[in-house]
PDB file of C-alpha atoms in Angstrom:
ATOM      1  CA  PRO A  22       7.521  21.702 -17.282  1.00 95.00           C
ATOM      2  CA  GLU A  23       5.906  25.050 -16.527  1.00 97.00           C
ATOM      3  CA  ALA A  24       2.573  23.474 -15.581  1.00 97.00           C
ATOM      4  CA  LEU A  25       1.523  23.932 -11.964  1.00 97.00           C
ATOM      5  CA  ALA A  26       2.354  20.887  -9.827  1.00 98.00           C
ATOM      6  CA  LEU A  27       1.956  21.800  -6.146  1.00 97.00           C
ATOM      7  CA  ILE A  28      -0.029  24.353  -4.149  1.00 96.00           C
ATOM      8  CA  SER A  29       0.360  24.776  -0.394  1.00 93.00           C
ATOM      9  CA  ASP A  30      -2.929  25.914   1.089  1.00 88.00           C
ATOM     10  CA  SER A  31      -1.257  27.014   4.329  1.00 82.00           C
ATOM     11  CA  ASP A  32       0.781  29.793   2.708  1.00 83.00           C
ATOM     12  CA  GLY A  33      -0.373  29.889  -0.913  1.00 84.00           C
ATOM     13  CA  ASP A  34       3.046  28.932  -2.288  1.00 93.00           C
ATOM     14  CA  ALA A  35       3.013  27.151  -5.650  1.00 96.00           C
ATOM     15  CA  LEU A  36       5.617  25.199  -7.615  1.00 97.00           C
ATOM     16  CA  THR A  37       5.717  24.040 -11.230  1.00 98.00           C
ATOM     17  CA  TYR A  38       6.852  20.609 -12.380  1.00 98.00           C
ATOM     18  CA  ALA A  39      10.159  22.127 -13.492  1.00 98.00           C
ATOM     19  CA  GLN A  40      10.708  23.688 -10.066  1.00 97.00           C
ATOM     20  CA  ILE A  41      10.033  20.514  -8.065  1.00 97.00           C
ATOM     21  CA  ASP A  42      12.280  18.560 -10.443  1.00 97.00           C
ATOM     22  CA  ARG A  43      15.158  21.030 -10.034  1.00 97.00           C
ATOM     23  CA  ARG A  44      14.733  21.185  -6.257  1.00 97.00           C
ATOM     24  CA  ALA A  45      14.690  17.378  -6.070  1.00 97.00           C
ATOM     25  CA  ASN A  46      17.852  17.276  -8.201  1.00 97.00           C
ATOM     26  CA  ALA A  47      19.664  19.612  -5.813  1.00 97.00           C
ATOM     27  CA  LEU A  48      18.664  17.597  -2.735  1.00 97.00           C
ATOM     28  CA  ALA A  49      19.493  14.298  -4.476  1.00 97.00           C
ATOM     29  CA  HIS A  50      23.071  15.432  -5.126  1.00 97.00           C
ATOM     30  CA  ARG A  51      23.417  16.298  -1.425  1.00 96.00           C
ATOM     31  CA  LEU A  52      22.043  12.875  -0.472  1.00 96.00           C
ATOM     32  CA  ILE A  53      24.527  11.060  -2.686  1.00 95.00           C
ATOM     33  CA  LYS A  54      27.366  12.841  -0.899  1.00 95.00           C
ATOM     34  CA  VAL A  55      26.243  11.285   2.403  1.00 94.00           C
ATOM     35  CA  GLY A  56      25.915   7.815   0.902  1.00 92.00           C
ATOM     36  CA  CYS A  57      22.285   7.604  -0.216  1.00 93.00           C
ATOM     37  CA  GLY A  58      21.769   5.045  -2.988  1.00 91.00           C
ATOM     38  CA  PRO A  59      20.161   1.678  -3.813  1.00 91.00           C
ATOM     39  CA  GLU A  60      18.968  -0.292  -0.760  1.00 86.00           C
ATOM     40  CA  ARG A  61      19.834   2.630   1.511  1.00 93.00           C
ATOM     41  CA  ILE A  62      17.063   4.022   3.721  1.00 96.00           C
ATOM     42  CA  CYS A  63      16.587   7.755   4.204  1.00 97.00           C
ATOM     43  CA  ALA A  64      14.134   8.820   6.920  1.00 96.00           C
ATOM     44  CA  ILE A  65      11.984  11.875   6.161  1.00 97.00           C
ATOM     45  CA  ASN A  66      11.233  13.734   9.382  1.00 95.00           C
ATOM     46  CA  LEU A  67       9.024  16.475   7.950  1.00 95.00           C
ATOM     47  CA  PRO A  68       5.355  17.457   8.186  1.00 92.00           C
ATOM     48  CA  ARG A  69       2.944  17.239   5.259  1.00 92.00           C
ATOM     49  CA  GLY A  70       4.041  19.838   2.702  1.00 93.00           C
ATOM     50  CA  MET A  71       6.125  20.641  -0.354  1.00 95.00           C
ATOM     51  CA  ASP A  72       9.445  19.885   1.345  1.00 96.00           C
ATOM     52  CA  PHE A  73       8.222  16.386   2.197  1.00 96.00           C
ATOM     53  CA  ILE A  74       7.195  15.654  -1.402  1.00 97.00           C
ATOM     54  CA  ILE A  75      10.463  16.991  -2.817  1.00 97.00           C
ATOM     55  CA  ALA A  76      12.392  14.881  -0.277  1.00 97.00           C
ATOM     56  CA  MET A  77      10.665  11.704  -1.475  1.00 97.00           C
ATOM     57  CA  LEU A  78      11.451  12.503  -5.099  1.00 97.00           C
ATOM     58  CA  ALA A  79      15.069  13.285  -4.244  1.00 97.00           C
ATOM     59  CA  VAL A  80      15.567   9.939  -2.495  1.00 97.00           C
ATOM     60  CA  LEU A  81      14.084   8.080  -5.469  1.00 96.00           C
ATOM     61  CA  LYS A  82      16.346  10.023  -7.862  1.00 96.00           C
ATOM     62  CA  CYS A  83      19.317   8.551  -5.966  1.00 94.00           C
ATOM     63  CA  GLY A  84      17.915   5.044  -6.267  1.00 95.00           C
ATOM     64  CA  GLY A  85      17.387   4.981  -2.503  1.00 96.00           C
ATOM     65  CA  ALA A  86      14.304   4.251  -0.386  1.00 97.00           C
ATOM     66  CA  PHE A  87      12.459   6.692   1.858  1.00 97.00           C
ATOM     67  CA  LEU A  88      10.976   6.118   5.309  1.00 96.00           C
ATOM     68  CA  PRO A  89       8.198   8.661   5.993  1.00 96.00           C
ATOM     69  CA  LEU A  90       7.829   9.432   9.699  1.00 94.00           C
ATOM     70  CA  ASP A  91       4.552  10.620  11.201  1.00 91.00           C
ATOM     71  CA  MET A  92       5.298  13.937  12.919  1.00 90.00           C
ATOM     72  CA  ALA A  93       2.302  13.389  15.219  1.00 89.00           C
ATOM     73  CA  LEU A  94       4.272  10.616  16.940  1.00 91.00           C
ATOM     74  CA  PRO A  95       6.641  11.381  19.830  1.00 91.00           C
ATOM     75  CA  GLU A  96      10.264  11.851  18.793  1.00 92.00           C
ATOM     76  CA  THR A  97      11.209   8.713  20.721  1.00 92.00           C
ATOM     77  CA  GLU A  98       8.908   6.570  18.585  1.00 91.00           C
ATOM     78  CA  ARG A  99      10.156   8.192  15.379  1.00 92.00           C
ATOM     79  CA  SER A 100      13.736   7.509  16.458  1.00 93.00           C
ATOM     80  CA  ILE A 101      12.930   3.860  17.186  1.00 92.00           C
ATOM     81  CA  ARG A 102      11.324   3.397  13.766  1.00 92.00           C
ATOM     82  CA  ALA A 103      14.238   5.025  11.953  1.00 93.00           C
ATOM     83  CA  ALA A 104      16.761   2.940  13.910  1.00 93.00           C
ATOM     84  CA  GLU A 105      14.870  -0.331  13.340  1.00 91.00           C
ATOM     85  CA  ALA A 106      14.728   0.445   9.609  1.00 91.00           C
ATOM     86  CA  GLY A 107      18.478   1.063   9.520  1.00 92.00           C
ATOM     87  CA  ALA A 108      18.129   4.625   8.246  1.00 94.00           C
ATOM     88  CA  ASP A 109      21.421   5.985   6.872  1.00 93.00           C
ATOM     89  CA  ALA A 110      20.332   9.642   6.774  1.00 95.00           C
ATOM     90  CA  VAL A 111      17.522  11.947   7.892  1.00 96.00           C
ATOM     91  CA  ILE A 112      15.923  14.740   5.885  1.00 97.00           C
ATOM     92  CA  GLY A 113      14.499  17.214   8.367  1.00 95.00           C
ATOM     93  CA  HIS A 114      15.021  20.469  10.170  1.00 93.00           C
ATOM     94  CA  GLU A 115      16.581  18.562  13.063  1.00 88.00           C
ATOM     95  CA  GLY A 116      17.930  15.118  13.803  1.00 87.00           C
ATOM     96  CA  LEU A 117      16.392  12.334  15.847  1.00 88.00           C
ATOM     97  CA  ALA A 118      17.573  11.621  19.378  1.00 86.00           C
ATOM     98  CA  GLY A 119      19.931   8.665  19.545  1.00 85.00           C
ATOM     99  CA  LEU A 120      20.296   8.359  15.770  1.00 87.00           C
ATOM    100  CA  ALA A 121      23.861   9.202  14.745  1.00 88.00           C
ATOM    101  CA  VAL A 122      23.420   9.726  10.992  1.00 92.00           C
ATOM    102  CA  ALA A 123      23.719  12.638   8.566  1.00 93.00           C
ATOM    103  CA  VAL A 124      20.913  15.198   8.797  1.00 94.00           C
ATOM    104  CA  LEU A 125      20.010  17.251   5.722  1.00 95.00           C
ATOM    105  CA  ALA A 126      17.728  20.253   6.130  1.00 95.00           C
ATOM    106  CA  PRO A 127      15.488  20.990   3.124  1.00 94.00           C
ATOM    107  CA  ASP A 128      16.208  24.194   1.236  1.00 93.00           C
ATOM    108  CA  ALA A 129      15.135  25.940  -1.958  1.00 92.00           C
ATOM    109  CA  ALA A 130      18.315  25.203  -3.932  1.00 94.00           C
ATOM    110  CA  LEU A 131      17.821  24.390  -7.624  1.00 96.00           C
ATOM    111  CA  ARG A 132      19.884  22.217  -9.939  1.00 95.00           C
ATOM    112  CA  ASP A 133      19.244  21.355 -13.582  1.00 95.00           C
ATOM    113  CA  ASP A 134      21.305  18.167 -13.819  1.00 94.00           C
ATOM    114  CA  PRO A 135      19.802  15.040 -12.247  1.00 93.00           C
ATOM    115  CA  PRO A 136      22.149  12.681 -10.413  1.00 93.00           C
ATOM    116  CA  ALA A 137      23.352   9.476 -12.028  1.00 89.00           C
ATOM    117  CA  ARG A 138      21.105   6.664 -10.912  1.00 84.00           C
ATOM    118  CA  PRO A 139      20.952   2.919 -11.462  1.00 85.00           C
ATOM    119  CA  ALA A 140      18.934   1.337 -14.257  1.00 89.00           C
ATOM    120  CA  PRO A 141      15.240   0.769 -13.547  1.00 90.00           C
ATOM    121  CA  ASP A 142      14.626  -2.302 -11.399  1.00 93.00           C
ATOM    122  CA  GLY A 143      11.104  -3.215 -10.344  1.00 94.00           C
ATOM    123  CA  GLY A 144      12.443  -5.169  -7.378  1.00 95.00           C
ATOM    124  CA  ARG A 145      14.450  -2.299  -5.910  1.00 95.00           C
ATOM    125  CA  LEU A 146      13.265  -0.907  -2.582  1.00 96.00           C
ATOM    126  CA  ALA A 147      11.390   2.403  -2.990  1.00 96.00           C
ATOM    127  CA  TYR A 148       9.996   3.023   0.474  1.00 96.00           C
ATOM    128  CA  LEU A 149       9.499   1.555   3.913  1.00 95.00           C
ATOM    129  CA  ILE A 150       6.313   2.515   5.746  1.00 92.00           C
ATOM    130  CA  HIS A 151       4.740   1.377   9.002  1.00 88.00           C
ATOM    131  CA  THR A 152       1.365  -0.293   9.484  1.00 81.00           C
ATOM    132  CA  SER A 153      -1.199   1.241  11.824  1.00 73.00           C
ATOM    133  CA  GLY A 154      -0.452  -1.311  14.527  1.00 67.00           C
ATOM    134  CA  SER A 155      -4.052  -2.541  14.750  1.00 64.00           C
ATOM    135  CA  THR A 156      -2.778  -6.097  15.305  1.00 65.00           C
ATOM    136  CA  GLY A 157       0.135  -5.227  17.609  1.00 69.00           C
ATOM    137  CA  ARG A 158       3.238  -3.083  17.310  1.00 78.00           C
ATOM    138  CA  PRO A 159       3.404  -1.271  13.924  1.00 81.00           C
ATOM    139  CA  LYS A 160       5.452  -3.209  11.367  1.00 85.00           C
ATOM    140  CA  GLY A 161       7.746  -1.731   8.756  1.00 87.00           C
ATOM    141  CA  VAL A 162       6.531  -2.779   5.297  1.00 90.00           C
ATOM    142  CA  MET A 163       8.838  -2.662   2.272  1.00 93.00           C
ATOM    143  CA  GLY A 164       7.496  -1.282  -1.013  1.00 94.00           C
ATOM    144  CA  THR A 165       9.321  -1.794  -4.296  1.00 95.00           C
ATOM    145  CA  THR A 166       9.563   0.589  -7.242  1.00 95.00           C
ATOM    146  CA  GLY A 167       7.711  -1.918  -9.418  1.00 96.00           C
ATOM    147  CA  ALA A 168       4.808  -2.257  -6.982  1.00 96.00           C
ATOM    148  CA  LEU A 169       4.568   1.500  -6.436  1.00 96.00           C
ATOM    149  CA  SER A 170       4.659   2.154 -10.189  1.00 96.00           C
ATOM    150  CA  ALA A 171       2.034  -0.519 -10.898  1.00 97.00           C
ATOM    151  CA  HIS A 172      -0.198   0.871  -8.150  1.00 97.00           C
ATOM    152  CA  ALA A 173       0.110   4.414  -9.506  1.00 97.00           C
ATOM    153  CA  SER A 174      -0.788   3.262 -13.024  1.00 97.00           C
ATOM    154  CA  ALA A 175      -3.779   1.307 -11.699  1.00 97.00           C
ATOM    155  CA  VAL A 176      -5.037   4.275  -9.679  1.00 97.00           C
ATOM    156  CA  ILE A 177      -4.653   6.722 -12.581  1.00 98.00           C
ATOM    157  CA  ALA A 178      -6.834   4.429 -14.705  1.00 97.00           C
ATOM    158  CA  ALA A 179      -9.395   3.561 -12.008  1.00 97.00           C
ATOM    159  CA  TYR A 180      -9.841   7.170 -10.847  1.00 97.00           C
ATOM    160  CA  SER A 181      -9.609   8.598 -14.405  1.00 97.00           C
ATOM    161  CA  LEU A 182      -6.964  11.103 -13.313  1.00 98.00           C
ATOM    162  CA  HIS A 183      -5.923  13.709 -15.887  1.00 97.00           C
ATOM    163  CA  ALA A 184      -3.933  16.930 -16.127  1.00 97.00           C
ATOM    164  CA  GLU A 185      -6.960  19.145 -15.408  1.00 97.00           C
ATOM    165  CA  ASP A 186      -7.563  17.531 -12.013  1.00 98.00           C
ATOM    166  CA  ARG A 187      -6.835  19.221  -8.700  1.00 98.00           C
ATOM    167  CA  VAL A 188      -6.252  16.549  -6.072  1.00 98.00           C
ATOM    168  CA  LEU A 189      -6.264  17.145  -2.326  1.00 97.00           C
ATOM    169  CA  HIS A 190      -3.298  15.920  -0.256  1.00 96.00           C
ATOM    170  CA  PHE A 191      -5.141  15.176   2.991  1.00 95.00           C
ATOM    171  CA  ALA A 192      -3.382  12.198   4.590  1.00 93.00           C
ATOM    172  CA  SER A 193      -0.525  12.303   7.062  1.00 90.00           C
ATOM    173  CA  PRO A 194       2.832  11.478   5.405  1.00 89.00           C
ATOM    174  CA  GLY A 195       3.180   8.548   7.798  1.00 88.00           C
ATOM    175  CA  PHE A 196       0.230   6.720   6.161  1.00 90.00           C
ATOM    176  CA  ASP A 197       0.533   4.985   2.813  1.00 91.00           C
ATOM    177  CA  VAL A 198      -2.612   6.715   1.489  1.00 94.00           C
ATOM    178  CA  ALA A 199      -0.436   9.826   1.191  1.00 95.00           C
ATOM    179  CA  LEU A 200       1.559   8.009  -1.504  1.00 96.00           C
ATOM    180  CA  GLU A 201      -1.690   7.339  -3.384  1.00 97.00           C
ATOM    181  CA  GLU A 202      -2.506  11.046  -3.252  1.00 97.00           C
ATOM    182  CA  ILE A 203       0.956  12.145  -4.385  1.00 97.00           C
ATOM    183  CA  PHE A 204       2.382   9.794  -7.029  1.00 98.00           C
ATOM    184  CA  PRO A 205      -0.656   9.153  -9.292  1.00 98.00           C
ATOM    185  CA  THR A 206      -1.439  12.891  -9.222  1.00 98.00           C
ATOM    186  CA  LEU A 207       2.032  13.971 -10.315  1.00 98.00           C
ATOM    187  CA  LEU A 208       2.350  11.135 -12.841  1.00 97.00           C
ATOM    188  CA  SER A 209      -0.897  12.271 -14.493  1.00 97.00           C
ATOM    189  CA  GLY A 210       0.246  15.902 -14.711  1.00 97.00           C
ATOM    190  CA  ALA A 211      -2.441  17.157 -12.324  1.00 98.00           C
ATOM    191  CA  VAL A 212      -2.162  19.703  -9.489  1.00 98.00           C
ATOM    192  CA  LEU A 213      -1.690  18.480  -5.907  1.00 98.00           C
ATOM    193  CA  VAL A 214      -3.118  20.825  -3.260  1.00 97.00           C
ATOM    194  CA  VAL A 215      -1.533  20.315   0.173  1.00 96.00           C
ATOM    195  CA  ARG A 216      -4.039  21.107   2.901  1.00 92.00           C
ATOM    196  CA  ALA A 217      -3.218  23.214   5.920  1.00 87.00           C
ATOM    197  CA  GLU A 218      -3.320  21.437   9.284  1.00 80.00           C
ATOM    198  CA  ASP A 219      -6.474  23.205  10.503  1.00 78.00           C
ATOM    199  CA  GLN A 220      -8.518  22.397   7.384  1.00 74.00           C
ATOM    200  CA  ALA A 221      -9.556  19.077   8.933  1.00 75.00           C
ATOM    201  CA  GLU A 222     -10.700  20.641  12.211  1.00 81.00           C
ATOM    202  CA  SER A 223     -13.864  22.223  10.794  1.00 87.00           C
ATOM    203  CA  ILE A 224     -16.261  20.964   8.124  1.00 92.00           C
ATOM    204  CA  ASN A 225     -16.979  24.570   7.137  1.00 90.00           C
ATOM    205  CA  ALA A 226     -13.254  25.280   6.670  1.00 89.00           C
ATOM    206  CA  PHE A 227     -12.882  22.053   4.699  1.00 92.00           C
ATOM    207  CA  LEU A 228     -15.727  22.862   2.304  1.00 94.00           C
ATOM    208  CA  THR A 229     -14.360  26.398   1.908  1.00 92.00           C
ATOM    209  CA  LEU A 230     -10.986  24.895   0.910  1.00 92.00           C
ATOM    210  CA  LEU A 231     -12.651  22.681  -1.710  1.00 94.00           C
ATOM    211  CA  GLN A 232     -14.444  25.684  -3.190  1.00 94.00           C
ATOM    212  CA  ALA A 233     -11.482  28.075  -3.085  1.00 93.00           C
ATOM    213  CA  ARG A 234      -9.008  25.641  -4.670  1.00 94.00           C
ATOM    214  CA  LYS A 235     -11.541  24.188  -7.158  1.00 96.00           C
ATOM    215  CA  LEU A 236     -10.633  20.673  -6.060  1.00 97.00           C
ATOM    216  CA  THR A 237     -11.857  17.738  -8.150  1.00 98.00           C
ATOM    217  CA  VAL A 238     -10.590  14.597  -6.342  1.00 98.00           C
ATOM    218  CA  LEU A 239     -10.602  13.821  -2.602  1.00 97.00           C
ATOM    219  CA  ASN A 240      -9.248  10.792  -0.716  1.00 97.00           C
ATOM    220  CA  LEU A 241     -10.641  10.915   2.818  1.00 96.00           C
ATOM    221  CA  PRO A 242     -10.385   8.577   5.816  1.00 94.00           C
ATOM    222  CA  ALA A 243     -13.738   6.994   6.672  1.00 95.00           C
ATOM    223  CA  SER A 244     -13.790   8.658  10.098  1.00 94.00           C
ATOM    224  CA  PHE A 245     -13.615  12.134   8.534  1.00 94.00           C
ATOM    225  CA  TRP A 246     -16.013  11.246   5.706  1.00 96.00           C
ATOM    226  CA  HIS A 247     -18.649  10.029   8.185  1.00 96.00           C
ATOM    227  CA  VAL A 248     -18.498  13.363  10.031  1.00 96.00           C
ATOM    228  CA  LEU A 249     -18.677  15.204   6.691  1.00 96.00           C
ATOM    229  CA  VAL A 250     -21.864  13.309   5.753  1.00 96.00           C
ATOM    230  CA  THR A 251     -23.474  14.016   9.127  1.00 96.00           C
ATOM    231  CA  GLU A 252     -22.649  17.740   9.034  1.00 95.00           C
ATOM    232  CA  MET A 253     -23.748  18.161   5.418  1.00 95.00           C
ATOM    233  CA  ALA A 254     -27.089  16.491   6.176  1.00 94.00           C
ATOM    234  CA  HIS A 255     -27.796  18.330   9.430  1.00 93.00           C
ATOM    235  CA  ARG A 256     -26.756  21.776   8.194  1.00 93.00           C
ATOM    236  CA  ASN A 257     -27.954  21.474   4.589  1.00 92.00           C
ATOM    237  CA  LEU A 258     -24.439  21.909   3.190  1.00 92.00           C
ATOM    238  CA  ARG A 259     -23.439  20.967  -0.331  1.00 92.00           C
ATOM    239  CA  LEU A 260     -20.292  19.662  -1.963  1.00 94.00           C
ATOM    240  CA  PRO A 261     -18.788  22.142  -4.478  1.00 94.00           C
ATOM    241  CA  GLU A 262     -19.690  21.209  -8.053  1.00 94.00           C
ATOM    242  CA  THR A 263     -16.000  20.920  -8.997  1.00 96.00           C
ATOM    243  CA  VAL A 264     -15.606  17.734  -6.903  1.00 97.00           C
ATOM    244  CA  ARG A 265     -16.083  14.772  -9.269  1.00 97.00           C
ATOM    245  CA  LEU A 266     -14.642  11.921  -7.155  1.00 98.00           C
ATOM    246  CA  VAL A 267     -14.485  11.081  -3.452  1.00 98.00           C
ATOM    247  CA  VAL A 268     -12.472   8.032  -2.340  1.00 97.00           C
ATOM    248  CA  THR A 269     -12.759   6.846   1.236  1.00 96.00           C
ATOM    249  CA  GLY A 270     -11.646   3.855   3.251  1.00 89.00           C
ATOM    250  CA  SER A 271      -9.239   2.808   6.041  1.00 84.00           C
ATOM    251  CA  GLU A 272     -12.217   1.738   8.173  1.00 89.00           C
ATOM    252  CA  ARG A 273     -15.604   0.060   7.683  1.00 92.00           C
ATOM    253  CA  ILE A 274     -18.125   2.243   5.850  1.00 95.00           C
ATOM    254  CA  LEU A 275     -21.507   2.594   7.560  1.00 96.00           C
ATOM    255  CA  PRO A 276     -24.224   1.685   5.027  1.00 96.00           C
ATOM    256  CA  ALA A 277     -26.619   4.295   6.434  1.00 96.00           C
ATOM    257  CA  ALA A 278     -24.002   7.001   5.819  1.00 96.00           C
ATOM    258  CA  LEU A 279     -23.552   5.881   2.193  1.00 96.00           C
ATOM    259  CA  ALA A 280     -27.339   5.924   1.645  1.00 96.00           C
ATOM    260  CA  GLN A 281     -27.387   9.455   3.070  1.00 95.00           C
ATOM    261  CA  TRP A 282     -24.431  10.470   0.867  1.00 96.00           C
ATOM    262  CA  GLN A 283     -26.366   9.268  -2.191  1.00 95.00           C
ATOM    263  CA  GLN A 284     -29.000  11.901  -1.426  1.00 94.00           C
ATOM    264  CA  LEU A 285     -26.416  14.610  -0.726  1.00 94.00           C
ATOM    265  CA  ALA A 286     -24.059  14.117  -3.692  1.00 93.00           C
ATOM    266  CA  PRO A 287     -25.633  11.868  -6.353  1.00 90.00           C
ATOM    267  CA  GLY A 288     -23.593  13.452  -9.156  1.00 89.00           C
ATOM    268  CA  CYS A 289     -20.241  12.801  -7.501  1.00 95.00           C
ATOM    269  CA  ARG A 290     -18.530   9.450  -8.082  1.00 96.00           C
ATOM    270  CA  TRP A 291     -17.822   7.645  -4.787  1.00 97.00           C
ATOM    271  CA  ILE A 292     -15.353   4.811  -4.159  1.00 97.00           C
ATOM    272  CA  ASN A 293     -14.753   2.585  -1.145  1.00 97.00           C
ATOM    273  CA  GLY A 294     -11.062   1.681  -1.171  1.00 96.00           C
ATOM    274  CA  TYR A 295      -9.528  -1.211   0.770  1.00 95.00           C
ATOM    275  CA  GLY A 296      -5.999  -2.506   1.058  1.00 92.00           C
ATOM    276  CA  PRO A 297      -3.509  -3.695   3.652  1.00 88.00           C
ATOM    277  CA  THR A 298      -0.227  -1.788   3.618  1.00 88.00           C
ATOM    278  CA  GLU A 299       1.513  -5.038   2.633  1.00 89.00           C
ATOM    279  CA  THR A 300      -0.325  -5.110  -0.730  1.00 90.00           C
ATOM    280  CA  THR A 301       0.776  -1.607  -1.789  1.00 92.00           C
ATOM    281  CA  ILE A 302      -1.857   0.849  -0.554  1.00 93.00           C
ATOM    282  CA  THR A 303      -5.350   0.413  -2.085  1.00 95.00           C
ATOM    283  CA  ALA A 304      -5.845  -3.103  -3.464  1.00 96.00           C
ATOM    284  CA  THR A 305      -9.614  -3.280  -4.098  1.00 96.00           C
ATOM    285  CA  ILE A 306     -12.311  -0.691  -4.835  1.00 97.00           C
ATOM    286  CA  HIS A 307     -16.106  -0.631  -4.822  1.00 96.00           C
ATOM    287  CA  ALA A 308     -17.899   2.112  -6.794  1.00 96.00           C
ATOM    288  CA  PRO A 309     -21.703   1.910  -6.387  1.00 95.00           C
ATOM    289  CA  ASP A 310     -24.053   3.650  -8.805  1.00 93.00           C
ATOM    290  CA  LEU A 311     -25.282   6.676  -6.874  1.00 92.00           C
ATOM    291  CA  THR A 312     -27.535   7.814  -9.728  1.00 89.00           C
ATOM    292  CA  GLY A 313     -29.640   4.623  -9.552  1.00 89.00           C
ATOM    293  CA  PRO A 314     -32.285   3.409  -7.064  1.00 92.00           C
ATOM    294  CA  PRO A 315     -31.814   4.320  -3.379  1.00 92.00           C
ATOM    295  CA  LEU A 316     -29.113   2.247  -1.684  1.00 92.00           C
ATOM    296  CA  ASP A 317     -29.992  -0.153   1.125  1.00 92.00           C
ATOM    297  CA  PRO A 318     -29.135   1.657   4.402  1.00 92.00           C
ATOM    298  CA  VAL A 319     -28.418  -1.615   6.237  1.00 93.00           C
ATOM    299  CA  ALA A 320     -26.613  -3.763   3.639  1.00 92.00           C
ATOM    300  CA  ASP A 321     -22.865  -4.087   4.137  1.00 93.00           C
ATOM    301  CA  VAL A 322     -20.752  -1.947   1.813  1.00 94.00           C
ATOM    302  CA  PRO A 323     -18.451  -4.300  -0.165  1.00 93.00           C
ATOM    303  CA  ILE A 324     -14.703  -3.808  -0.541  1.00 93.00           C
ATOM    304  CA  GLY A 325     -15.140  -4.460  -4.249  1.00 94.00           C
ATOM    305  CA  ARG A 326     -12.785  -5.926  -6.814  1.00 95.00           C
ATOM    306  CA  PRO A 327      -9.006  -5.642  -7.223  1.00 96.00           C
ATOM    307  CA  LEU A 328      -7.272  -2.794  -8.996  1.00 96.00           C
ATOM    308  CA  ALA A 329      -5.083  -3.702 -11.980  1.00 95.00           C
ATOM    309  CA  HIS A 330      -1.923  -4.089  -9.866  1.00 93.00           C
ATOM    310  CA  ALA A 331      -3.475  -6.631  -7.497  1.00 94.00           C
ATOM    311  CA  SER A 332      -5.411  -9.884  -7.373  1.00 93.00           C
ATOM    312  CA  ALA A 333      -7.900 -10.969  -4.712  1.00 93.00           C
ATOM    313  CA  HIS A 334      -8.730 -14.486  -3.532  1.00 93.00           C
ATOM    314  CA  VAL A 335     -11.396 -15.821  -1.152  1.00 93.00           C
ATOM    315  CA  LEU A 336      -9.761 -18.623   0.848  1.00 95.00           C
ATOM    316  CA  ALA A 337     -11.228 -21.470   2.849  1.00 94.00           C
ATOM    317  CA  PHE A 338     -10.186 -22.116   6.467  1.00 91.00           C
ATOM    318  CA  ASP A 339      -7.264 -24.304   5.317  1.00 93.00           C
ATOM    319  CA  GLY A 340      -5.863 -21.713   2.923  1.00 92.00           C
ATOM    320  CA  SER A 341      -7.230 -23.286  -0.263  1.00 95.00           C
ATOM    321  CA  LEU A 342      -9.506 -21.406  -2.670  1.00 96.00           C
ATOM    322  CA  ALA A 343     -13.098 -21.290  -1.473  1.00 95.00           C
ATOM    323  CA  PRO A 344     -15.768 -22.597  -3.886  1.00 93.00           C
ATOM    324  CA  LEU A 345     -17.843 -20.018  -5.772  1.00 91.00           C
ATOM    325  CA  GLY A 346     -20.374 -18.408  -3.430  1.00 89.00           C
ATOM    326  CA  ALA A 347     -18.815 -19.767  -0.245  1.00 90.00           C
ATOM    327  CA  GLU A 348     -17.736 -17.598   2.658  1.00 89.00           C
ATOM    328  CA  GLY A 349     -14.033 -17.417   3.397  1.00 89.00           C
TER     329      GLY A 349
END
């Protein structure tokens, strides 16, 4: 319980596992008083940080489901998403225009006793999160406790997460990759380091953060990773030796960038992660051998094979299974 759980890079604050548990207990009891419980949606209108993580845990302690809102979106859009989801409460420093529900501001209150909660049920709603909207208006996708738990277990095994790891929380709370950074890390007893907002605005500042916090695992969007590769190559920069794993995805990986990365960080494990939001975050991974022969700078980078919580099928045009070796 006294092991370090969270570090905020913006202000240096740190919390142990016991502290986040007691803070989540206190908030969960407040949520129950305003009706939070199974199949109830609670919107979280907070930026990336400790309060956001504690809010998620508090909602789950009640048996409810959380709706993370991206603070980069206009308030009008956040209000629409919360209303469409049928949110019964909002955790945030202020409410959302046009949404007449209870608003609970996060605080530092502590409570030892957890709230009573329903028996475990893999089919119970755990969260509702929106797609990127690449194929139209963003859709709200429902995630169950069973799917989230299975995903976390699969990621812990695939990424070899352990209590000595220090994992970076890079993603915006409105993207499901944030859940992959948070839950597997805490479930493996590791330390989650929450980056400050400006750490993604400069490659120098980012590398300084990695060094200062002795980070071991990074999960970066492809757009940022591509810039990182370019800057490291052009300015002869190096990844800190503590970093043992870099996961990237969300967009197509440029093969030339991966071939360049092989020269820059051959001792660091690299994974291309792919997964639609509907299949619970990352569904497949590809981990090439960077210590082997030089990679082909023009060959497509595969999306790999499914993690343990998922299965993958190549389908023909009519929806049937494609024969071995066929395109689909």
